[in-house]
mmCIF file of C-alpha atoms in Angstrom:
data_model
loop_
_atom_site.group_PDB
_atom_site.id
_atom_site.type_symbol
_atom_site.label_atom_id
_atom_site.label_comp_id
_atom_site.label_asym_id
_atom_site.label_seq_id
_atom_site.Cartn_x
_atom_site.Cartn_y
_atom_site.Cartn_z
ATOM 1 C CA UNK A 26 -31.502 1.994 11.154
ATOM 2 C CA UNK A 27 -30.419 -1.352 12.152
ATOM 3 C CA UNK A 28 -27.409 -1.755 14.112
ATOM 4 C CA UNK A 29 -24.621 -2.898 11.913
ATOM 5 C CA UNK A 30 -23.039 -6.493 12.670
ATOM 6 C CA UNK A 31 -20.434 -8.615 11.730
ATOM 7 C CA UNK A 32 -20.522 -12.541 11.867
ATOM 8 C CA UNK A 33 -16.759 -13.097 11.358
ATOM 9 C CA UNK A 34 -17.408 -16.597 12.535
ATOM 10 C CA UNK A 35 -19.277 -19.298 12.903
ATOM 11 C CA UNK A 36 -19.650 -19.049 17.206
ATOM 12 C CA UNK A 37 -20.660 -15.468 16.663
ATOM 13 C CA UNK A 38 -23.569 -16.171 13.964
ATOM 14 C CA UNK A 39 -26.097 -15.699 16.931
ATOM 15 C CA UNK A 40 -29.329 -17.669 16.819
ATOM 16 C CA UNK A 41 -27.844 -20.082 14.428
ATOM 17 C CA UNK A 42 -28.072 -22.858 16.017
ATOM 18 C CA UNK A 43 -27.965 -25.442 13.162
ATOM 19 C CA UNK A 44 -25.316 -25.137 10.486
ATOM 20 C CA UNK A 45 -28.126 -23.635 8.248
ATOM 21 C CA UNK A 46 -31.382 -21.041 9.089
ATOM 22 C CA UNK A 47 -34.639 -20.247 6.966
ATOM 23 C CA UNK A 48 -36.354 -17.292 7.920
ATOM 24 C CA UNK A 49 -39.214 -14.749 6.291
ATOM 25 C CA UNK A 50 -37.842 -11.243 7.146
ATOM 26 C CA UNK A 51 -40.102 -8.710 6.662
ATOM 27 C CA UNK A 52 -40.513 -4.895 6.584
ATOM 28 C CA UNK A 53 -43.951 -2.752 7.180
ATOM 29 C CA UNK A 54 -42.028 0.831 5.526
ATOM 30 C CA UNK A 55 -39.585 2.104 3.585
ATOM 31 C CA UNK A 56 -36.110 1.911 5.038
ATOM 32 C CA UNK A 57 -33.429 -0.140 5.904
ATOM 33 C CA UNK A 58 -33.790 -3.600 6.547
ATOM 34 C CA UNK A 59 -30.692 -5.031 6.743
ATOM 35 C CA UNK A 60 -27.727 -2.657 7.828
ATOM 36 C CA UNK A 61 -24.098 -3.523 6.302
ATOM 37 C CA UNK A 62 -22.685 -7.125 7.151
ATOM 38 C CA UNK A 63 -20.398 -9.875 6.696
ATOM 39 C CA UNK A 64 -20.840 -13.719 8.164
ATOM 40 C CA UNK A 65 -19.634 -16.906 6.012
ATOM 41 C CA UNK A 66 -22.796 -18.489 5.772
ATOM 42 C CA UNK A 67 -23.737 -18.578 2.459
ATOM 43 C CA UNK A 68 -26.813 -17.029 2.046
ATOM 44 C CA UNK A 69 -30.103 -16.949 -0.590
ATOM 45 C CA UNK A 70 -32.651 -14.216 -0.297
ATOM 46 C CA UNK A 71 -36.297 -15.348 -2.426
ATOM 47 C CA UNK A 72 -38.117 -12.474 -2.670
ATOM 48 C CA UNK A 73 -42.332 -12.881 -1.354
ATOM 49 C CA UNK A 74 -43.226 -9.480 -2.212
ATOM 50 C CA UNK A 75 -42.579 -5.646 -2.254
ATOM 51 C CA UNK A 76 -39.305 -4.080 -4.288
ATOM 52 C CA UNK A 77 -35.627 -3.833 -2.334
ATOM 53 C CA UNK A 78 -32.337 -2.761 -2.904
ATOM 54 C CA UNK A 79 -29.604 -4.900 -1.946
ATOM 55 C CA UNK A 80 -26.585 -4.279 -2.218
ATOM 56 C CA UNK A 81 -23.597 -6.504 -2.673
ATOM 57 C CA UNK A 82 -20.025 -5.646 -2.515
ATOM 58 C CA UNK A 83 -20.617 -2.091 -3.301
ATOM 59 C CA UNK A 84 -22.789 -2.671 -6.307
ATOM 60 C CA UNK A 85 -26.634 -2.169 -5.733
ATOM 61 C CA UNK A 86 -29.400 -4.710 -7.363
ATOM 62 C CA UNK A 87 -33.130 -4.030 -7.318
ATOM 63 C CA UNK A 88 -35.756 -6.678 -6.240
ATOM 64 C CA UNK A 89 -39.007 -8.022 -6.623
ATOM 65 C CA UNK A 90 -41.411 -10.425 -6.310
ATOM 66 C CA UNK A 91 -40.125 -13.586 -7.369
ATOM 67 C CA UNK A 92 -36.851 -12.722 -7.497
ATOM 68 C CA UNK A 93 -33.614 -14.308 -6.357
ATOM 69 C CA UNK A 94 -30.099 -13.369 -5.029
ATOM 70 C CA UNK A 95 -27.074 -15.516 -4.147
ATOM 71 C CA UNK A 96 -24.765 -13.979 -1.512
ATOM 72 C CA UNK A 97 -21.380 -15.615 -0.988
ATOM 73 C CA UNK A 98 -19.547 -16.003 2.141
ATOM 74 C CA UNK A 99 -17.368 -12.989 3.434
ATOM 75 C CA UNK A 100 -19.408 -10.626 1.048
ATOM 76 C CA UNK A 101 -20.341 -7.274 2.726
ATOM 77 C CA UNK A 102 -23.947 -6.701 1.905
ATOM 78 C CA UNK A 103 -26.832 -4.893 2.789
ATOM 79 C CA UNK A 104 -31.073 -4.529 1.921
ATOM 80 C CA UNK A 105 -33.102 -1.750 1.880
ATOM 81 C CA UNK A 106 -36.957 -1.571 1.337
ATOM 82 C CA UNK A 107 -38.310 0.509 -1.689
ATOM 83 C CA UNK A 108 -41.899 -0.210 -0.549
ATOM 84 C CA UNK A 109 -44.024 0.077 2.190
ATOM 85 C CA UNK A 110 -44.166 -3.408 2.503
ATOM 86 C CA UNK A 111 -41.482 -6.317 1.490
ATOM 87 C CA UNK A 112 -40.994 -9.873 2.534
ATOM 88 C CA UNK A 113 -38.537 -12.366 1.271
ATOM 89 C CA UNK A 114 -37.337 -15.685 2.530
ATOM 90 C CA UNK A 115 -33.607 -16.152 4.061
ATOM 91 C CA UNK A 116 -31.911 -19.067 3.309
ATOM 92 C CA UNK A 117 -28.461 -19.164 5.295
ATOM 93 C CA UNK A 118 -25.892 -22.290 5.310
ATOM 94 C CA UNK A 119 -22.617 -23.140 6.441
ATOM 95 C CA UNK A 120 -20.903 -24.197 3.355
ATOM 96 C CA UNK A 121 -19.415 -27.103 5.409
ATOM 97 C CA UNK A 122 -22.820 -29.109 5.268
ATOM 98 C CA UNK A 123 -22.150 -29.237 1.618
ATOM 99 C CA UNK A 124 -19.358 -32.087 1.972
ATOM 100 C CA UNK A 125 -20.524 -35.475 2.471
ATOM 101 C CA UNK A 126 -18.234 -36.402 5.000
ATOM 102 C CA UNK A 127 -15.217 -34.448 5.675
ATOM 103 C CA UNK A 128 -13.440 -31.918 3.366
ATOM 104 C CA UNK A 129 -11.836 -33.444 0.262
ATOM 105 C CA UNK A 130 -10.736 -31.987 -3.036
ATOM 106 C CA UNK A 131 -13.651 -33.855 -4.845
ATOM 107 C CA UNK A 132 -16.219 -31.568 -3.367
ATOM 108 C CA UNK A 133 -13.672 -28.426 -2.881
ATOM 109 C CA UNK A 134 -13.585 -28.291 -6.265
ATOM 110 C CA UNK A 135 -17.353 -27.246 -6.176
ATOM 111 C CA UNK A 136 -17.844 -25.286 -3.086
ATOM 112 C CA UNK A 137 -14.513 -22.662 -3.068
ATOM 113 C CA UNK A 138 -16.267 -20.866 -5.397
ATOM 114 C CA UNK A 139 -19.352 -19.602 -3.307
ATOM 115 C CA UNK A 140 -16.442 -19.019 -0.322
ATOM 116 C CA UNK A 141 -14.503 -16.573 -1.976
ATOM 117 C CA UNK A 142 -16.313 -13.279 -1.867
ATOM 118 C CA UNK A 143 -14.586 -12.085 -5.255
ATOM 119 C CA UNK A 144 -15.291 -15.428 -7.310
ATOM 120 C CA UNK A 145 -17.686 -13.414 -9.666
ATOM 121 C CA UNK A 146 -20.451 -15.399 -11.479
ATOM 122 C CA UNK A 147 -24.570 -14.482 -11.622
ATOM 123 C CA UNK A 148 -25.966 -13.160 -8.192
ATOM 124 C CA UNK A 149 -29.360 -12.149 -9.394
ATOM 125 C CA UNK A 150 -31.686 -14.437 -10.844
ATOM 126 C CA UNK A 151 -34.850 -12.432 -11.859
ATOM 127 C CA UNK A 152 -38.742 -14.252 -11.844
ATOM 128 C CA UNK A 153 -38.518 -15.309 -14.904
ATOM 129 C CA UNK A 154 -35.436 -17.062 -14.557
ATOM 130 C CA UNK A 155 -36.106 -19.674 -12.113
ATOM 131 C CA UNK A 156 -40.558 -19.441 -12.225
ATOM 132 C CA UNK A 157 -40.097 -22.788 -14.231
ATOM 133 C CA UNK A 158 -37.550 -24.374 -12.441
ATOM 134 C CA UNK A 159 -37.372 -26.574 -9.129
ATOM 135 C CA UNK A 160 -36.052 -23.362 -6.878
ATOM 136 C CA UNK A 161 -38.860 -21.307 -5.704
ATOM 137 C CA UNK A 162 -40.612 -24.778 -4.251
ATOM 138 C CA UNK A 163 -37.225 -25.559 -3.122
ATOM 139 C CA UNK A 164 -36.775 -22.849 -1.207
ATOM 140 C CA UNK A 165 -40.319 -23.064 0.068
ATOM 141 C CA UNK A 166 -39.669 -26.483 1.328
ATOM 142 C CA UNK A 167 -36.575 -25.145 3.206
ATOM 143 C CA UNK A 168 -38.199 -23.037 5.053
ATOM 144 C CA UNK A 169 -40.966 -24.759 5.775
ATOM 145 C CA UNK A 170 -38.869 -28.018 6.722
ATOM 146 C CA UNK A 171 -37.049 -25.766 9.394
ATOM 147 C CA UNK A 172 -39.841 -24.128 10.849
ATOM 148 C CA UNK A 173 -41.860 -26.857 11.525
ATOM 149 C CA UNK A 174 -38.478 -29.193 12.620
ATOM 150 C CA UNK A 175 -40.805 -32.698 12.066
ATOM 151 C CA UNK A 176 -38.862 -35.407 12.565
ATOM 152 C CA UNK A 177 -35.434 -35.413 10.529
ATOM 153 C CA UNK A 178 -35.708 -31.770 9.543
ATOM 154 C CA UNK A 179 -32.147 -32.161 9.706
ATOM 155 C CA UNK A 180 -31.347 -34.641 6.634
ATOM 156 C CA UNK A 181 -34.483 -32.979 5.120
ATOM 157 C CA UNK A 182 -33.056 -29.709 5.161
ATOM 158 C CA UNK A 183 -29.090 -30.222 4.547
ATOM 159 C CA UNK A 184 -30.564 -32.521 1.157
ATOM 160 C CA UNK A 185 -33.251 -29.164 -0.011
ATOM 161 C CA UNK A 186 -30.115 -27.053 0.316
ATOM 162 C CA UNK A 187 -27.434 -29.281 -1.378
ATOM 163 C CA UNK A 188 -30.152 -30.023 -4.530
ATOM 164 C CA UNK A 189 -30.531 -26.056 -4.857
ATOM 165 C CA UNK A 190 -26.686 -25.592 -4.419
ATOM 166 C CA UNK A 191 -26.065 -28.126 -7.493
ATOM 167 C CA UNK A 192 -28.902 -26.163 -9.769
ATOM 168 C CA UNK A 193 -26.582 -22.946 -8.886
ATOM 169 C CA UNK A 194 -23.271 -24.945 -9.754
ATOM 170 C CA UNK A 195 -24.787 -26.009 -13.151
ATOM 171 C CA UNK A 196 -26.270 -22.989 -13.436
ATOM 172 C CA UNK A 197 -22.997 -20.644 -13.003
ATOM 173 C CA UNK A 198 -19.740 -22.985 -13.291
ATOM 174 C CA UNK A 199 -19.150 -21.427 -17.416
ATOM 175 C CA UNK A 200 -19.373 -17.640 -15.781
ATOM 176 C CA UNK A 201 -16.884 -18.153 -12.670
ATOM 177 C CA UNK A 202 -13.019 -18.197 -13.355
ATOM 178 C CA UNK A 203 -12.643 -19.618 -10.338
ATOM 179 C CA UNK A 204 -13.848 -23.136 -11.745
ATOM 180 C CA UNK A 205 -10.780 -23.599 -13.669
ATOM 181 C CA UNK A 206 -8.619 -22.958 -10.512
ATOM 182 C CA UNK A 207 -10.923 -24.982 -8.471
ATOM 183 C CA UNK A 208 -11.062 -28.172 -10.958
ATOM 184 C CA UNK A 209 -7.214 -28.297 -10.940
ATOM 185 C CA UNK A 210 -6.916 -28.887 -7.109
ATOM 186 C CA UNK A 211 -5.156 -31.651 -5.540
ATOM 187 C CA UNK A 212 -5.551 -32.477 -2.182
ATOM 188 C CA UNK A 213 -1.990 -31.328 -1.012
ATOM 189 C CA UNK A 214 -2.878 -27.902 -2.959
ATOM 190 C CA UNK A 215 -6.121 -27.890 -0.761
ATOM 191 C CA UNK A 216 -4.468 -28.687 2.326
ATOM 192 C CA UNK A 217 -2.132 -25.389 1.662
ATOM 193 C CA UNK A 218 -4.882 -23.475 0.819
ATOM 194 C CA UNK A 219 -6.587 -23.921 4.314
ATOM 195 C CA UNK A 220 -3.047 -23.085 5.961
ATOM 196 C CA UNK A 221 -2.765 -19.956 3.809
ATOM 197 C CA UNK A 222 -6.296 -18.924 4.482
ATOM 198 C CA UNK A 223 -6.045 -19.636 8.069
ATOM 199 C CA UNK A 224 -2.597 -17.457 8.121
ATOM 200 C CA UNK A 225 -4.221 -14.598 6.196
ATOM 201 C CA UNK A 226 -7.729 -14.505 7.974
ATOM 202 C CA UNK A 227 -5.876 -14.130 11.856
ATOM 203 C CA UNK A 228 -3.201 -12.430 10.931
ATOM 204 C CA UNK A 229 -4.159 -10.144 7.859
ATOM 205 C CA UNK A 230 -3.932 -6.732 10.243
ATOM 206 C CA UNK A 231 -0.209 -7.772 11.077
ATOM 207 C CA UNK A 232 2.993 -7.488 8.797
ATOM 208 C CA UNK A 233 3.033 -10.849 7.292
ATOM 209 C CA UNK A 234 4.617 -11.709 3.976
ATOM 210 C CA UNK A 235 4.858 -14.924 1.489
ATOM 211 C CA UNK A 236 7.761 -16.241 3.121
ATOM 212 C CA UNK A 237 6.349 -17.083 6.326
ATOM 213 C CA UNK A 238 3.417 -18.629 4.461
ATOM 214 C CA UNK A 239 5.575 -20.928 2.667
ATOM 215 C CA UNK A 240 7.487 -22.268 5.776
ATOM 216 C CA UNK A 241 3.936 -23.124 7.184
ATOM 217 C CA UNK A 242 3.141 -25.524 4.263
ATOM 218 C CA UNK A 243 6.720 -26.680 4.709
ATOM 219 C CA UNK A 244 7.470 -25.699 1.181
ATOM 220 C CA UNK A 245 10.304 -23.197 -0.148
ATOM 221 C CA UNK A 246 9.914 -19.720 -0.781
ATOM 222 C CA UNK A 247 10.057 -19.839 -4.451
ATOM 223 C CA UNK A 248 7.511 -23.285 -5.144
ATOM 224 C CA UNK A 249 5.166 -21.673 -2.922
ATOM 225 C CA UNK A 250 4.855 -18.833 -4.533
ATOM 226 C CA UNK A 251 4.599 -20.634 -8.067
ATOM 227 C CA UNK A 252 2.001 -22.523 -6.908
ATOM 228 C CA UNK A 253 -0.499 -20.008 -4.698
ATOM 229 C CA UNK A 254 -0.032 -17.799 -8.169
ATOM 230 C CA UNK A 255 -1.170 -20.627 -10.517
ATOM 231 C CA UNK A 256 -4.012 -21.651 -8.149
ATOM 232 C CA UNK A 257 -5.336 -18.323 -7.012
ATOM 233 C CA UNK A 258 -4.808 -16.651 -10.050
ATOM 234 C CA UNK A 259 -3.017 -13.825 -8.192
ATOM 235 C CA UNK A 260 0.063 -13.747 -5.997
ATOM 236 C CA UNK A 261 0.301 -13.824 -2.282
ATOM 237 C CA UNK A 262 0.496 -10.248 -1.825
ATOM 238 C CA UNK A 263 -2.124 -9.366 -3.838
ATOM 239 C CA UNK A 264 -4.389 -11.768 -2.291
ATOM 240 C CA UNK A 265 -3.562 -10.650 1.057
ATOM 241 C CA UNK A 266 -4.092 -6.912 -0.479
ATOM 242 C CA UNK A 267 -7.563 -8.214 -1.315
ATOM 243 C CA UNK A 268 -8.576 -9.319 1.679
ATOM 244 C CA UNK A 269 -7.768 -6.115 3.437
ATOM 245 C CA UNK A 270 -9.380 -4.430 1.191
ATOM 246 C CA UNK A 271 -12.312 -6.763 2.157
ATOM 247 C CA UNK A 272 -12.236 -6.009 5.325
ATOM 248 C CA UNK A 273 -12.333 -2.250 4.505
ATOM 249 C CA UNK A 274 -14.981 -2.229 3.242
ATOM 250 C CA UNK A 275 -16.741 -3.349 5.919
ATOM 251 C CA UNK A 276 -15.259 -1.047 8.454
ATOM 252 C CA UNK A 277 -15.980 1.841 5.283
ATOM 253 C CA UNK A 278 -19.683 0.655 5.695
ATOM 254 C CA UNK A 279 -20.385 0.281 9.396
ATOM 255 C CA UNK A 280 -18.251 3.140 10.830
ATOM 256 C CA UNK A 281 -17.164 6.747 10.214
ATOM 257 C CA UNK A 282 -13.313 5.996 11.101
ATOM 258 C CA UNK A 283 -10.707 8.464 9.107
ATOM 259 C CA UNK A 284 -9.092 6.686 6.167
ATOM 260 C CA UNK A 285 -5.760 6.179 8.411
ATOM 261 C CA UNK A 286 -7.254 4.698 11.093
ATOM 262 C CA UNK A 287 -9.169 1.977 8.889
ATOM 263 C CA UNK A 288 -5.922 1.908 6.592
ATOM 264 C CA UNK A 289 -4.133 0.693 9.440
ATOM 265 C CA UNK A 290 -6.650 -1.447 11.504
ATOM 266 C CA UNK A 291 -6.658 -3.563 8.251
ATOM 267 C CA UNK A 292 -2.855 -3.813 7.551
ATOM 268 C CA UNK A 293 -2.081 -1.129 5.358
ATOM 269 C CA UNK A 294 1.416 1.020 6.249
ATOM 270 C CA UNK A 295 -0.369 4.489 5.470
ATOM 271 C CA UNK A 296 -3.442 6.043 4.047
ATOM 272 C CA UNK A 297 -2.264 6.753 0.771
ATOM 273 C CA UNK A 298 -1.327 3.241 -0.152
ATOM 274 C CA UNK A 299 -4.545 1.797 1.248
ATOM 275 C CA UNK A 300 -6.548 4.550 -1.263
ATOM 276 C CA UNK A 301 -4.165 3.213 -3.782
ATOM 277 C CA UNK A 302 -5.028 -0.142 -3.667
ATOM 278 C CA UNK A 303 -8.756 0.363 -2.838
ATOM 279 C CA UNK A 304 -8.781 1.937 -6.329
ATOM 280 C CA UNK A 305 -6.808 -0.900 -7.553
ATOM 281 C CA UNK A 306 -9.167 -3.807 -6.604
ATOM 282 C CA UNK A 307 -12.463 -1.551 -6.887
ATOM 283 C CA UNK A 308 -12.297 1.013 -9.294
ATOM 284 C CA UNK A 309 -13.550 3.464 -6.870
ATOM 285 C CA UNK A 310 -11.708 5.668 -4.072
ATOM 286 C CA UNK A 311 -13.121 4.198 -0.718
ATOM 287 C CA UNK A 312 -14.931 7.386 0.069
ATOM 288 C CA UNK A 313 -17.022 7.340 -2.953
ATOM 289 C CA UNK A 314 -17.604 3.356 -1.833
ATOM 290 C CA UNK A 315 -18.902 4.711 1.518
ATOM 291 C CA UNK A 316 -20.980 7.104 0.088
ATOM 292 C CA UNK A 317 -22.282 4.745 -2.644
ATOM 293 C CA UNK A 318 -23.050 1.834 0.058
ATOM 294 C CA UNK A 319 -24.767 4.498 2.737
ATOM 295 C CA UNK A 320 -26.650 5.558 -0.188
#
């Protein structure tokens, strides 16, 4: 079995040396391909031939030839061959190539979506789906562009990937309730998202609370609260619950730790309350998560 991995960030995404990667992976038995991971490349998987399982956030898909799956950034996920033979081709990008220029709420309003690993929306897209549609040449093209690297392989590449990002955003924007939150950002709303994010994602394992938050965007206590709630849907403490359970689940994956120890290498004040809110976000206890994902 593979070694499991994390790429928690971009300087650890190993031989990525381009803000995107196209790949065939392939396996010669039945077994595990992929071991449980995390990066926040985005990342497509176009299935050549053979019958996997992968699964995705703790919920297992089966498939073959011709099929398609979407992975979103910071979503624990993992493949595993059903046949003696399957090949597929890997389509990775840094969802930063997607803005034209630099980061503003125009394009945010698009892209959040596929960077929140909880945003919902279709993931699987069977043969039949896409066979008379532009993305199996697309995806093709992006590999072949990137292999052979011809001259300006670079724009070639970054434009293949942002027309089959658009046929998933047309494709998926009525399923998502995260397009409603996203459509109703202003710039100063994305600007304390990033701050907020930021906060959570270095400090998540720490006792932090809303308060602190809100003196980082310079706002008070009480508007920022308001105004996280109405854009995220949720409040700050249960979006700071939800990313430790994120992290969890990766630790629930990719080690045997007790239940304490990964309860309180995430943030969590004890055991019980980390089972309690596992079941909470989930609807499973996190052991029957490990054992489903080791399946």
């Amino acid at each position: 079995m593979p070694e499991p991995y994390f790429e928690s960030n971009r300087s650890a995404a190993g031989s990525i040396h381009y803000p995107y990667e196209s790949m065939i992976h392939s396996s010669q038995a039945s077994s595990c391909i992929v071991g449980p991971h995390w990066h926040l490349y985005i990342e497509i998987l176009y299935f050549l031939s053979g019958t996997a399982k992968v699964f995705l956030g703790g919920t297992c898909h089966v498939l073959g030839k011709g099929d398609l799956i979407l992975i979103h950034s910071h979503e624990t996920h993992s493949i595993y061959s059903l046949d003696e033979e399957v090949s597929y081709i890997v389509v990775k990008f840094d969802p930063e190539i997607l803005y034209s220029t630099s980061r503003t709420f125009l394009e945010s309003k698009y892209i959040l979506p596929f960077t929140l690993a909880d945003a919902g929306g279709q993931r699987v897209f069977a043969e039949k789906d896409i066979t008379d549609t532009p993305i199996p040449s697309l995806i093709r093209e992006i590999y072949d562009e990137f292999t052979a690297k011809g001259f300006g392989f670079e724009l070639a590449v970054r434009t293949l990937i942002c027309r089959v990002f658009l046929w998933f955003l047309r494709r998926t924007h009525h399923q998502q309730w995260s397009w409603e939150v996203a459509h109703s950002l202003n710039d100063s709303d994305y600007q304390m998202l990033q701050k907020v994010f930021e906060y959570i994602d270095y400090n998540y394992m720490n006792d932090i609370n809303a308060q602190t938050a809100a003196s980082l965007c310079n706002m008070s206590y009480s508007y920022f609260s308001r105004r996280f709630k109405a854009i995220m849907g949720k409040t700050f403490t249960n979006y700071l619950s939800y990313i430790r359970i994120t992290e969890a689940e990766k630790l629930l994956l990719t080690t045997d730790r007790s239940m304490t120890s990964i309860a309180l290498e995430v943030g969590f004040s004890s055991s019980s309350y980390f089972i309690q809110q596992f079941r909470q976000f989930k609807n499973i206890s996190p052991h029957q998560f490990r054992l489903k994902g080791k399946a």
